[in-house]
Amino acid sequence: MKRKHRKIKLFDVVNSIVMILIALVCVYPFLYIFFQSVSDGYSLVNGEVVFFAKGWNLEAYKYIFQNTNLNIMQGFRNSAVYTVLGMLFALVMTFILAYVLTRRSLKERFAIRKLLVLSWVFEAGIIPTYILFSKLGFVDNPLAMVIPNAISTQYLMITMSFFNGIPEELDDAAYVDGANTFQILWKIYVPLSKAIIATIGMFYAVMIWNQYLFPQIYLKNPKYYTIQQILKNVVISDDGGTRTFPTVIQNGVLINPQNLKAATVFMAMLPIVCVYPFVQKYFKSGILIGSVKG
Amino acid sequence: MENIKTKQSRGKRLLQYIRKNRLIYLMMIPALGCWLLFKVGPLFGMVIAFQDYSPFKGILGSPFIGLENFMRIFKEPYMLTLIRNTVLLALYTLVFSFTVPVAFALFLNELKNSLVKKGVQSISFLPYFISSAVMVSILYTMVSPTTGVINMMLVKLGMEPIYFMAQPGWFRPLYVILQIWQTCGYYGIIYMAAIMSIDPSIYEAASVDGASRWQKMMKITLPGIKTTVVVMLIVAVGNIFSVDLDRILLMYNPSVYETADVLQTYVYRLSFQSTGFPDYGYATAVNMVKSVIAFLLVILTNKLSKKYAETRLF
């Protein structure tokens, strides 16, 4: 009996250690990039920055801020603007469409929902989409990041499944009191749906911020580049790192291309890392609704 | 006479119905229009797969050539490599990124300290929200032959540095590792939710009967999440052709095409990176064959999951 007890304890200890190790492995690449961005160039070249930063400084970030010809700050601003506008537009469109498609009084809703599933499962592919979107004037147009992707079928379905849980008698009661559909939506449904609005909004924001292929196809003018496109150009395509970034001494600190690359990568993920702790519970509930009902 | 009367009243009823719903219709127009134009609209553009499409003549002006584009697919010897790469990449992804999270959730659930449990769950979920561009950038930094941490360690161990990104043999493992890193926490949460919904009295009964921890895991927890696991597996099989295009485009380069080039990347290169006039019609035909197979797979797997788990996916 006693031996069994000890065995269980051992399992717990080993299991805890393994799980914490897994978490560390998950987060280590992000920390590695961060440490590289805040270390000095000498320590980097000597290979001393592995598990911790050496020679703490923020010169790499300052350099990126000051040298606007690198376009990194511009890409960051572009992405931020696309993300905020795109999220707001997508939220409004998704919210209204989900509300309409869950009204019992709308007889056409089943037909529309069928079409919805069809368009979800059967994608047209990038070329027919490109031909249409270029006809509509979305090539080299920042609105391409805001308008065409406004309604994601998956998030629409998550919102619809949430609305299905709200009794429609609420509508009827409000109608009797003389409210119209807009008022019902604004005064009853919006306050009731704060959680789902936060969830879907965050999903859209992450989706737009992270997009790479879509802007790569539509935004060819460097002044419209997103931060992800810039990453591709300065970190991935420029593997040696010497075409974009120089080695300089700034405020007495040596910074080399490797510092600057790491700082760029870290900036591209910073907004997500910053909001993640506050919104992860919404994300969790979002994927659970999506996986059960989606 | 009677016929006209019913017609009239039907018309009246329709009018009444429209009037009653007029605000709903009004609200629907922008959103539905947006969706129809941007999501359904491109579906009609797929006719160019049957055309000798030229951007100057447009869809209406280009001549129809029947199945010629599709016949070309079968004659193209490179297609075999593309299909092999697509299927193999999908299979490796399926095998590893599907089994790892199940094991992860099983052992995570055994953690007694709920703070550690929550922390591990939150941290492992984070990579799901990081973009492919950032992930691949980090990968490049870490495996760099001169300054990357991996190669520095290899050198310290007395080995030669490896040019990971330039060797065809390393493409699939690296792709799958990124996939596991990105989705392990995500699926972990889904499986954890399934574990939470298992009736706790079953565990109590098992404890009374003297079942060990391992036995409980294997005989109660695992069977308890069987339905979720099977549904997830079916979804994964249905999506077998949807590789992460962003990730491959960012990771690959001509020296690893022999393992990394898949149908989607080929279509992308044909249409956006070819020299001269891109062959839109042919590229659309290639994509259409892929879409049709993927569509049939999804329909089939949806039927299967309906039969097996009594839940349809949509």
Coordinates of C-alpha atoms in Angstrom, one line a residue:
Chain A
M1 CA 0.0 0.0 0.0
K2 CA 2.8 2.4 1.0
R3 CA 4.8 1.5 -2.1
K4 CA 1.8 2.3 -4.3
H5 CA 1.4 5.6 -2.7
R6 CA 5.0 6.5 -3.5
K7 CA 4.7 5.4 -7.1
I8 CA 1.8 7.7 -7.6
K9 CA 3.7 10.6 -6.1
L10 CA 6.6 9.9 -8.5
F11 CA 4.3 9.9 -11.5
D12 CA 2.9 13.3 -10.4
V13 CA 6.4 14.8 -10.1
V14 CA 7.6 13.4 -13.5
N15 CA 4.4 14.4 -15.2
S16 CA 4.5 17.9 -13.8
I17 CA 8.1 18.3 -14.9
V18 CA 7.3 17.0 -18.4
M19 CA 4.3 19.3 -18.8
I20 CA 6.3 22.3 -17.7
L21 CA 9.0 21.3 -20.1
I22 CA 6.5 21.1 -22.9
A23 CA 5.3 24.6 -22.1
L24 CA 8.8 25.9 -22.0
V25 CA 9.5 24.3 -25.4
C26 CA 6.4 26.0 -26.7
V27 CA 7.4 29.4 -25.5
Y28 CA 11.2 29.1 -25.9
P29 CA 11.3 30.2 -29.6
F30 CA 9.6 33.4 -28.7
L31 CA 11.9 34.1 -25.8
Y32 CA 14.9 33.2 -28.0
I33 CA 13.9 35.9 -30.5
F34 CA 13.2 38.4 -27.7
F35 CA 16.6 37.7 -26.1
Q36 CA 18.3 38.2 -29.5
S37 CA 16.6 41.5 -30.0
V38 CA 17.7 43.0 -26.7
S39 CA 21.3 41.6 -26.5
D40 CA 24.4 43.3 -27.9
G41 CA 26.0 42.3 -31.2
Y42 CA 29.2 40.9 -29.6
S43 CA 27.5 38.4 -27.4
L44 CA 25.3 37.3 -30.4
V45 CA 28.3 36.7 -32.6
N46 CA 30.1 34.8 -29.8
G47 CA 27.0 32.6 -29.4
E48 CA 26.4 33.6 -25.8
V49 CA 22.7 34.3 -26.2
V50 CA 21.0 31.0 -25.8
F51 CA 18.9 30.9 -22.7
F52 CA 19.1 34.5 -21.6
A53 CA 19.9 37.9 -23.0
K54 CA 23.4 39.4 -22.6
G55 CA 24.2 43.1 -22.6
W56 CA 20.6 44.3 -22.3
N57 CA 19.7 47.2 -24.5
L58 CA 16.9 48.5 -26.7
E59 CA 19.1 49.9 -29.5
A60 CA 17.8 47.6 -32.1
Y61 CA 14.3 48.8 -31.6
K62 CA 15.5 52.4 -31.6
Y63 CA 17.3 51.9 -34.8
I64 CA 14.1 50.5 -36.4
F65 CA 12.1 53.4 -35.1
Q66 CA 14.5 56.0 -36.4
N67 CA 15.3 54.5 -39.8
T68 CA 12.0 55.0 -41.6
N69 CA 13.6 53.9 -44.9
L70 CA 13.4 50.3 -43.7
N71 CA 9.6 50.6 -44.0
I72 CA 9.2 48.4 -40.9
M73 CA 7.3 51.0 -38.9
Q74 CA 5.2 51.8 -41.9
G75 CA 4.3 48.1 -42.3
F76 CA 3.5 48.0 -38.6
R77 CA 1.1 51.0 -38.9
N78 CA -0.4 49.6 -42.1
S79 CA -1.2 46.3 -40.4
A80 CA -2.6 48.1 -37.4
V81 CA -4.9 50.2 -39.5
Y82 CA -6.1 47.3 -41.7
T83 CA -6.7 45.2 -38.5
V84 CA -8.8 47.7 -36.7
L85 CA -10.9 48.8 -39.7
G86 CA -11.2 45.3 -41.0
M87 CA -12.2 43.9 -37.6
L88 CA -14.9 46.6 -37.1
F89 CA -16.3 46.2 -40.6
A90 CA -16.3 42.4 -40.3
L91 CA -17.9 42.5 -36.9
V92 CA -20.8 44.6 -38.1
M93 CA -21.4 42.5 -41.2
T94 CA -21.1 39.2 -39.4
F95 CA -23.3 40.3 -36.5
I96 CA -26.1 41.6 -38.8
L97 CA -26.0 38.6 -41.1
A98 CA -26.1 36.2 -38.2
Y99 CA -29.0 38.0 -36.6
V100 CA -31.0 38.0 -39.8
L101 CA -30.3 34.4 -40.6
T102 CA -31.5 33.2 -37.2
R103 CA -34.9 35.0 -37.4
R104 CA -37.8 32.7 -37.6
S105 CA -39.9 35.2 -39.5
L106 CA -37.4 35.1 -42.4
K107 CA -38.5 32.1 -44.5
E108 CA -35.5 32.2 -46.9
R109 CA -33.0 31.6 -44.1
F110 CA -32.7 27.9 -44.7
A111 CA -31.9 28.3 -48.4
I112 CA -29.3 31.0 -47.6
R113 CA -27.7 28.8 -44.9
K114 CA -27.4 25.9 -47.4
L115 CA -25.6 28.2 -49.8
L116 CA -23.4 29.3 -46.9
V117 CA -22.2 25.8 -46.2
L118 CA -21.6 25.2 -49.9
S119 CA -19.4 28.3 -50.2
W120 CA -17.5 27.2 -47.1
V121 CA -16.8 23.7 -48.3
F122 CA -16.2 24.6 -52.0
E123 CA -13.7 27.3 -52.4
A124 CA -13.2 29.0 -55.8
G125 CA -9.5 29.1 -55.5
I126 CA -7.1 32.0 -55.8
I127 CA -7.3 32.7 -59.5
P128 CA -11.1 33.2 -60.0
T129 CA -11.0 35.2 -56.8
Y130 CA -8.1 37.3 -58.1
I131 CA -9.9 37.9 -61.5
L132 CA -13.0 39.1 -59.8
F133 CA -11.3 41.2 -57.1
S134 CA -9.0 42.9 -59.6
K135 CA -12.1 43.8 -61.7
L136 CA -13.5 45.3 -58.5
G137 CA -10.4 47.4 -58.1
F138 CA -8.8 45.7 -55.1
V139 CA -5.3 45.4 -56.5
D140 CA -3.0 47.9 -54.8
N141 CA -5.9 49.1 -52.8
P142 CA -5.7 49.1 -49.0
L143 CA -9.4 48.4 -48.8
A144 CA -8.6 44.9 -50.0
M145 CA -7.6 44.1 -46.5
V146 CA -10.8 45.5 -45.0
I147 CA -13.8 44.7 -47.3
P148 CA -13.6 41.3 -49.2
N149 CA -12.8 39.1 -46.2
A150 CA -15.5 40.7 -44.0
I151 CA -17.6 37.6 -43.6
S152 CA -15.9 34.4 -42.6
T153 CA -18.3 31.6 -42.8
Q154 CA -16.9 29.9 -39.8
Y155 CA -17.2 32.9 -37.5
L156 CA -20.7 33.6 -38.9
M157 CA -21.7 30.1 -37.9
I158 CA -20.3 30.5 -34.4
T159 CA -22.3 33.8 -34.0
M160 CA -25.4 32.1 -35.4
S161 CA -25.2 29.3 -32.9
F162 CA -24.9 31.9 -30.2
F163 CA -28.0 33.7 -31.4
N164 CA -29.9 30.4 -31.6
G165 CA -29.5 30.3 -27.8
I166 CA -31.3 33.6 -27.3
P167 CA -35.1 33.0 -27.1
E168 CA -36.8 34.8 -29.9
E169 CA -39.7 35.7 -27.6
L170 CA -37.5 38.6 -26.6
D171 CA -38.1 40.0 -30.1
D172 CA -41.8 39.5 -29.9
A173 CA -42.0 41.2 -26.6
A174 CA -40.0 44.2 -27.9
Y175 CA -42.2 44.4 -31.1
V176 CA -45.3 44.6 -28.9
D177 CA -43.7 47.4 -27.1
G178 CA -43.2 49.2 -30.4
A179 CA -39.5 48.7 -31.0
N180 CA -38.3 48.1 -34.6
T181 CA -35.7 45.6 -35.7
F182 CA -32.8 48.1 -35.5
Q183 CA -33.7 49.0 -32.0
I184 CA -34.0 45.4 -31.0
L185 CA -30.6 44.6 -32.4
W186 CA -28.9 47.6 -30.8
K187 CA -30.7 47.6 -27.4
I188 CA -31.2 43.9 -26.8
Y189 CA -28.8 41.8 -28.8
V190 CA -25.7 43.9 -28.6
P191 CA -25.7 44.0 -24.8
L192 CA -26.5 40.3 -24.6
S193 CA -23.7 39.4 -27.0
K194 CA -20.7 41.2 -25.4
A195 CA -18.8 37.9 -25.0
I196 CA -19.4 36.7 -28.5
I197 CA -18.6 40.1 -29.9
A198 CA -15.3 40.1 -28.1
T199 CA -14.5 36.5 -29.2
I200 CA -15.4 37.0 -32.9
G201 CA -13.7 40.5 -33.0
M202 CA -10.5 39.0 -31.6
F203 CA -10.6 36.1 -34.1
Y204 CA -11.0 38.6 -37.0
A205 CA -8.3 40.8 -35.7
V206 CA -5.8 37.9 -35.4
M207 CA -6.9 36.7 -38.9
I208 CA -6.3 40.0 -40.5
W209 CA -3.1 40.8 -38.7
N210 CA -1.6 37.4 -39.6
Q211 CA -2.5 37.2 -43.2
Y212 CA 0.4 36.8 -45.5
L213 CA -0.7 35.4 -48.9
F214 CA -3.6 37.6 -49.4
P215 CA -1.8 40.9 -49.1
Q216 CA 1.1 39.4 -51.0
I217 CA -1.2 38.9 -54.0
Y218 CA -3.1 42.2 -53.8
L219 CA -0.8 44.8 -52.3
K220 CA 2.2 45.1 -54.5
N221 CA 3.1 48.7 -53.8
P222 CA 5.6 48.8 -50.9
K223 CA 3.8 51.7 -49.2
Y224 CA 0.8 49.4 -48.6
Y225 CA 2.9 46.4 -47.3
T226 CA 1.8 44.7 -44.1
I227 CA 4.2 43.8 -41.4
Q228 CA 4.0 40.1 -42.4
Q229 CA 5.1 41.0 -46.0
I230 CA 8.0 43.0 -44.6
L231 CA 9.0 40.1 -42.4
K232 CA 9.2 37.9 -45.5
N233 CA 11.4 40.4 -47.3
V234 CA 13.8 41.4 -44.5
V235 CA 14.0 38.1 -42.5
I236 CA 13.2 35.2 -44.7
S237 CA 14.2 36.2 -48.2
D238 CA 17.3 38.0 -46.9
D239 CA 18.6 35.0 -45.0
G240 CA 22.1 36.3 -44.7
G241 CA 20.6 39.5 -43.3
T242 CA 23.1 41.8 -44.8
R243 CA 21.1 43.2 -47.7
T244 CA 18.6 45.1 -45.5
F245 CA 20.4 45.6 -42.2
P246 CA 23.9 47.0 -41.5
T247 CA 26.1 46.4 -38.6
V248 CA 26.3 49.7 -36.7
I249 CA 27.4 51.1 -33.4
Q250 CA 24.7 53.2 -31.9
N251 CA 25.0 54.9 -28.5
G252 CA 28.1 52.8 -27.9
V253 CA 26.3 49.5 -28.4
L254 CA 27.1 47.2 -31.4
I255 CA 24.0 46.0 -33.2
N256 CA 24.2 43.7 -36.1
P257 CA 21.7 42.4 -38.7
Q258 CA 20.8 39.5 -36.4
N259 CA 19.7 41.9 -33.6
L260 CA 17.6 43.9 -36.0
K261 CA 16.0 40.9 -37.6
A262 CA 15.0 39.5 -34.2
A263 CA 13.6 42.9 -33.2
T264 CA 11.5 43.0 -36.4
V265 CA 10.1 39.5 -35.8
F266 CA 9.3 40.4 -32.2
M267 CA 7.5 43.5 -33.2
A268 CA 5.4 41.5 -35.6
M269 CA 4.1 39.3 -32.8
L270 CA 4.0 41.9 -30.1
P271 CA 0.4 43.0 -30.5
I272 CA -0.8 39.4 -30.2
V273 CA 1.4 38.6 -27.2
C274 CA 0.1 41.8 -25.5
V275 CA -3.6 41.1 -25.9
Y276 CA -3.4 37.4 -25.5
P277 CA -3.4 37.2 -21.7
F278 CA -6.6 39.3 -21.5
V279 CA -8.6 37.6 -24.2
Q280 CA -7.5 34.0 -24.0
K281 CA -10.7 33.0 -22.1
Y282 CA -12.7 34.3 -25.0
F283 CA -10.6 32.5 -27.5
K284 CA -11.1 29.3 -25.5
S285 CA -14.9 29.6 -25.4
G286 CA -14.8 30.6 -29.1
I287 CA -13.0 27.4 -30.3
L288 CA -15.2 25.3 -28.1
I289 CA -18.4 26.7 -29.6
G290 CA -16.8 26.4 -33.0
S291 CA -15.7 22.8 -32.5
V292 CA -19.0 21.6 -31.1
K293 CA -21.4 23.3 -33.3
G294 CA -19.4 24.7 -36.2
Chain B
M1 CA -62.5 33.6 -61.3
E2 CA -61.5 31.6 -58.2
N3 CA -58.1 31.2 -59.6
I4 CA -57.5 34.9 -59.8
K5 CA -58.8 35.4 -56.3
T6 CA -56.3 33.0 -54.8
K7 CA -53.5 34.5 -56.8
Q8 CA -54.4 38.0 -55.6
S9 CA -54.5 36.9 -52.0
R10 CA -51.2 35.1 -52.4
G11 CA -49.7 38.3 -53.8
K12 CA -51.2 40.2 -51.0
R13 CA -49.8 37.8 -48.5
L14 CA -46.4 38.0 -50.1
L15 CA -46.6 41.8 -50.0
Q16 CA -47.6 41.6 -46.3
Y17 CA -44.7 39.3 -45.6
I18 CA -42.3 41.6 -47.3
R19 CA -43.7 44.6 -45.5
K20 CA -43.4 42.8 -42.1
N21 CA -39.8 41.9 -42.8
R22 CA -38.8 45.0 -44.6
L23 CA -36.3 46.1 -42.0
I24 CA -34.8 42.6 -41.9
Y25 CA -34.4 42.7 -45.7
L26 CA -33.0 46.2 -45.5
M27 CA -30.4 45.1 -42.9
M28 CA -29.6 42.0 -44.9
I29 CA -28.7 43.7 -48.2
P30 CA -25.2 45.1 -47.4
A31 CA -24.1 42.0 -45.5
L32 CA -25.6 39.4 -47.8
G33 CA -24.4 41.4 -50.8
C34 CA -20.9 41.5 -49.4
W35 CA -20.9 37.8 -48.9
L36 CA -22.5 36.9 -52.3
L37 CA -20.1 39.2 -54.2
F38 CA -16.9 38.2 -52.4
K39 CA -17.6 34.5 -51.5
V40 CA -20.0 33.2 -54.0
G41 CA -19.0 35.5 -56.9
P42 CA -15.6 33.9 -57.5
L43 CA -17.3 30.5 -57.9
F44 CA -18.6 31.6 -61.3
G45 CA -15.1 32.6 -62.3
M46 CA -14.2 28.9 -62.2
V47 CA -15.5 28.6 -65.8
I48 CA -12.2 29.8 -67.0
A49 CA -10.9 26.2 -66.3
F50 CA -12.8 25.3 -69.5
Q51 CA -11.4 28.3 -71.5
D52 CA -8.3 29.5 -73.2
Y53 CA -8.5 32.4 -70.9
S54 CA -6.9 35.7 -71.7
P55 CA -7.1 38.7 -69.3
F56 CA -7.6 41.0 -72.3
K57 CA -10.6 39.2 -73.6
G58 CA -12.1 38.6 -70.2
I59 CA -14.3 35.7 -69.1
L60 CA -17.0 36.5 -71.6
G61 CA -14.7 36.9 -74.5
S62 CA -12.3 34.0 -74.1
P63 CA -13.0 30.9 -76.2
F64 CA -14.2 27.7 -74.6
I65 CA -11.9 24.8 -75.2
G66 CA -13.8 22.0 -73.4
L67 CA -11.6 19.8 -71.3
E68 CA -8.3 20.6 -72.9
N69 CA -6.9 22.1 -69.7
F70 CA -7.8 19.0 -67.8
M71 CA -6.2 16.8 -70.4
R72 CA -3.0 18.7 -70.0
I73 CA -3.0 17.9 -66.3
F74 CA -2.8 14.2 -67.1
K75 CA -0.1 14.7 -69.6
E76 CA 2.1 16.7 -67.3
P77 CA 4.8 14.4 -65.7
Y78 CA 5.5 16.9 -62.9
M79 CA 1.9 16.3 -61.6
L80 CA 2.9 13.0 -60.1
T81 CA 5.5 14.7 -57.9
L82 CA 3.0 17.3 -56.9
I83 CA 0.4 14.8 -55.9
R84 CA 2.9 12.7 -54.0
N85 CA 4.1 15.7 -52.1
T86 CA 0.6 17.0 -51.3
V87 CA -0.6 13.6 -50.0
L88 CA 2.6 12.8 -48.1
L89 CA 2.7 16.2 -46.4
A90 CA -0.9 15.9 -45.4
L91 CA -0.4 12.3 -44.1
Y92 CA 2.6 13.2 -42.0
T93 CA 0.7 16.2 -40.6
L94 CA -2.3 14.0 -39.9
V95 CA -0.4 11.3 -38.1
F96 CA 1.7 13.6 -35.8
S97 CA -0.4 16.7 -35.3
F98 CA -3.4 14.5 -34.5
T99 CA -1.8 12.0 -32.0
V100 CA 0.4 14.4 -30.1
P101 CA -2.5 16.6 -28.7
V102 CA -4.4 13.6 -27.6
A103 CA -1.5 12.4 -25.5
F104 CA -0.8 16.0 -24.4
A105 CA -4.4 16.4 -23.1
L106 CA -4.4 13.0 -21.4
F107 CA -1.3 13.8 -19.3
L108 CA -2.2 17.4 -18.8
N109 CA -5.5 16.2 -17.3
E110 CA -3.5 14.2 -14.7
L111 CA -1.8 17.3 -13.3
K112 CA -3.0 17.9 -9.7
N113 CA -1.9 21.5 -9.4
S114 CA -4.6 23.5 -11.2
L115 CA -2.4 26.6 -11.5
V116 CA 0.3 24.6 -13.4
K117 CA -2.5 23.0 -15.5
K118 CA -3.9 26.4 -16.4
G119 CA -0.5 27.9 -17.1
V120 CA 0.6 25.0 -19.3
Q121 CA -2.7 25.2 -21.2
S122 CA -2.5 28.9 -21.8
I123 CA 1.1 28.9 -22.9
S124 CA 0.7 26.0 -25.3
F125 CA -2.4 27.7 -26.8
L126 CA -0.4 30.9 -27.6
P127 CA 1.4 29.7 -30.8
Y128 CA -2.0 29.1 -32.5
F129 CA -2.4 32.9 -32.8
I130 CA 1.1 33.6 -34.2
S131 CA 1.3 34.2 -37.9
S132 CA 3.1 31.8 -40.3
A133 CA 5.4 34.6 -41.2
V134 CA 6.6 35.1 -37.6
M135 CA 6.9 31.3 -37.1
V136 CA 8.9 30.7 -40.2
S137 CA 11.1 33.8 -39.4
I138 CA 11.8 32.3 -36.0
L139 CA 12.5 28.9 -37.6
Y140 CA 15.0 30.6 -40.0
T141 CA 16.7 32.3 -37.1
M142 CA 16.9 29.2 -35.0
V143 CA 18.3 26.9 -37.7
S144 CA 20.6 29.4 -39.4
P145 CA 23.8 27.5 -40.3
T146 CA 26.1 30.2 -38.8
T147 CA 24.2 31.9 -35.9
G148 CA 21.2 29.7 -35.2
V149 CA 21.0 28.0 -31.8
I150 CA 20.4 24.5 -33.2
N151 CA 23.5 24.5 -35.4
M152 CA 25.6 26.1 -32.6
M153 CA 24.7 23.2 -30.4
L154 CA 25.5 20.7 -33.2
V155 CA 28.9 22.3 -33.6
K156 CA 29.5 22.2 -29.9
L157 CA 28.7 18.4 -30.0
G158 CA 31.4 18.1 -32.7
M159 CA 29.1 17.7 -35.7
E160 CA 28.9 19.6 -38.9
P161 CA 26.3 22.3 -39.2
I162 CA 23.2 21.4 -41.2
Y163 CA 21.6 23.6 -43.9
F164 CA 18.1 22.8 -42.8
M165 CA 16.2 25.1 -45.1
A166 CA 18.1 24.0 -48.2
Q167 CA 17.8 20.2 -47.8
P168 CA 14.7 18.5 -49.3
G169 CA 14.9 15.8 -46.6
W170 CA 14.3 18.3 -43.8
F171 CA 11.3 20.1 -45.3
R172 CA 8.6 17.7 -44.1
P173 CA 9.9 17.3 -40.6
L174 CA 10.2 21.0 -40.1
Y175 CA 6.8 21.7 -41.6
V176 CA 5.2 19.1 -39.2
I177 CA 7.1 20.4 -36.2
L178 CA 5.7 23.9 -36.9
Q179 CA 2.3 22.4 -37.3
I180 CA 2.5 20.6 -33.9
W181 CA 3.8 23.7 -32.3
Q182 CA 1.0 25.8 -33.7
T183 CA -1.9 23.5 -33.0
C184 CA -1.1 21.3 -30.1
G185 CA -2.5 23.6 -27.5
Y186 CA -5.6 24.3 -29.6
Y187 CA -6.5 20.7 -29.9
G188 CA -5.5 20.2 -26.4
I189 CA -8.2 22.5 -25.3
I190 CA -10.9 20.7 -27.3
Y191 CA -9.8 17.4 -25.8
M192 CA -9.6 18.8 -22.3
A193 CA -13.2 20.0 -22.7
A194 CA -14.2 16.5 -23.7
I195 CA -12.4 15.1 -20.7
M196 CA -14.2 17.6 -18.3
S197 CA -17.6 16.4 -19.5
I198 CA -16.9 12.8 -18.4
D199 CA -19.1 11.9 -15.4
P200 CA -16.8 12.1 -12.3
S201 CA -18.8 9.3 -10.5
I202 CA -17.3 6.8 -13.0
Y203 CA -13.8 7.7 -11.6
E204 CA -15.1 7.4 -8.0
A205 CA -16.6 4.0 -8.7
A206 CA -13.3 2.9 -10.3
S207 CA -11.3 4.1 -7.3
V208 CA -13.5 2.1 -5.0
D209 CA -12.8 -0.9 -7.1
G210 CA -9.1 -0.3 -6.7
A211 CA -8.3 0.8 -10.2
S212 CA -4.9 2.4 -10.7
R213 CA -4.3 5.8 -12.2
W214 CA -3.0 4.3 -15.5
Q215 CA -6.0 2.0 -15.7
K216 CA -8.4 5.0 -15.2
M217 CA -6.6 6.9 -17.9
M218 CA -6.8 4.0 -20.4
K219 CA -10.2 2.6 -19.5
I220 CA -12.2 5.7 -18.6
T221 CA -10.6 8.9 -19.9
L222 CA -9.5 7.6 -23.3
P223 CA -12.9 5.9 -24.1
G224 CA -14.6 9.0 -22.8
I225 CA -13.2 11.2 -25.4
K226 CA -13.4 8.7 -28.2
T227 CA -16.2 10.5 -29.9
T228 CA -14.4 13.8 -30.0
V229 CA -11.2 12.1 -31.2
V230 CA -13.1 10.3 -34.0
V231 CA -14.8 13.5 -35.1
M232 CA -11.5 15.4 -35.1
L233 CA -9.9 12.6 -37.1
I234 CA -12.7 12.7 -39.6
V235 CA -12.4 16.5 -39.9
A236 CA -8.7 16.1 -40.4
V237 CA -9.1 13.5 -43.2
G238 CA -11.7 15.7 -44.8
N239 CA -9.2 18.6 -44.8
I240 CA -6.3 16.5 -46.0
F241 CA -5.7 18.6 -49.1
S242 CA -5.8 21.9 -47.3
V243 CA -2.1 22.4 -46.5
D244 CA -1.0 25.6 -44.8
L245 CA -0.2 27.5 -48.0
D246 CA 1.3 30.6 -46.2
R247 CA 3.7 28.4 -44.3
I248 CA 4.9 26.5 -47.3
L249 CA 5.3 29.6 -49.5
L250 CA 7.4 31.2 -46.7
M251 CA 9.5 28.0 -46.0
Y252 CA 10.3 26.7 -49.4
N253 CA 12.8 27.6 -52.0
P254 CA 13.8 26.0 -55.3
S255 CA 16.3 23.7 -53.7
V256 CA 13.6 21.9 -51.7
Y257 CA 10.9 21.8 -54.5
E258 CA 11.3 18.1 -54.8
T259 CA 9.6 17.6 -51.4
A260 CA 8.0 20.9 -50.7
D261 CA 6.2 21.8 -54.0
V262 CA 2.5 20.9 -53.6
L263 CA -0.5 21.4 -55.9
Q264 CA -1.4 24.8 -54.2
T265 CA 2.1 26.2 -54.4
Y266 CA 2.3 25.1 -58.1
V267 CA -1.0 26.9 -58.9
Y268 CA 0.3 30.0 -57.1
R269 CA 3.5 30.0 -59.0
L270 CA 1.7 29.4 -62.3
S271 CA -0.5 32.4 -61.7
F272 CA 1.5 34.9 -59.9
Q273 CA 5.2 34.2 -60.4
S274 CA 5.4 33.0 -64.0
T275 CA 7.4 34.9 -66.5
G276 CA 5.2 36.1 -69.4
F277 CA 1.5 35.6 -69.5
P278 CA 0.3 33.4 -66.6
D279 CA -1.8 30.4 -67.7
Y280 CA -4.9 31.2 -65.6
G281 CA -7.1 28.6 -67.3
Y282 CA -4.8 25.7 -66.7
A283 CA -3.9 26.8 -63.2
T284 CA -7.6 27.0 -62.4
A285 CA -8.2 23.6 -63.8
V286 CA -5.5 22.1 -61.5
N287 CA -7.0 23.9 -58.6
M288 CA -10.5 22.7 -59.5
V289 CA -9.4 19.0 -59.6
K290 CA -8.0 19.5 -56.1
S291 CA -11.2 21.3 -54.9
V292 CA -13.5 18.6 -56.3
I293 CA -11.5 15.8 -54.6
A294 CA -11.4 17.8 -51.4
F295 CA -15.2 18.5 -51.6
L296 CA -16.0 14.8 -52.1
L297 CA -13.8 13.9 -49.2
V298 CA -15.5 16.4 -46.9
I299 CA -19.0 15.2 -47.9
L300 CA -17.9 11.6 -47.4
T301 CA -16.4 12.3 -44.0
N302 CA -19.4 14.4 -42.9
K303 CA -21.6 11.3 -43.7
L304 CA -19.2 9.1 -41.8
S305 CA -19.2 11.3 -38.7
K306 CA -23.0 11.5 -38.8
K307 CA -23.1 7.8 -38.8
Y308 CA -20.4 7.3 -36.2
A309 CA -20.8 10.2 -33.8
E310 CA -24.4 11.2 -34.4
T311 CA -23.2 14.7 -34.9
R312 CA -22.9 16.3 -38.3
L313 CA -20.1 18.8 -38.7
F314 CA -22.5 21.2 -40.4

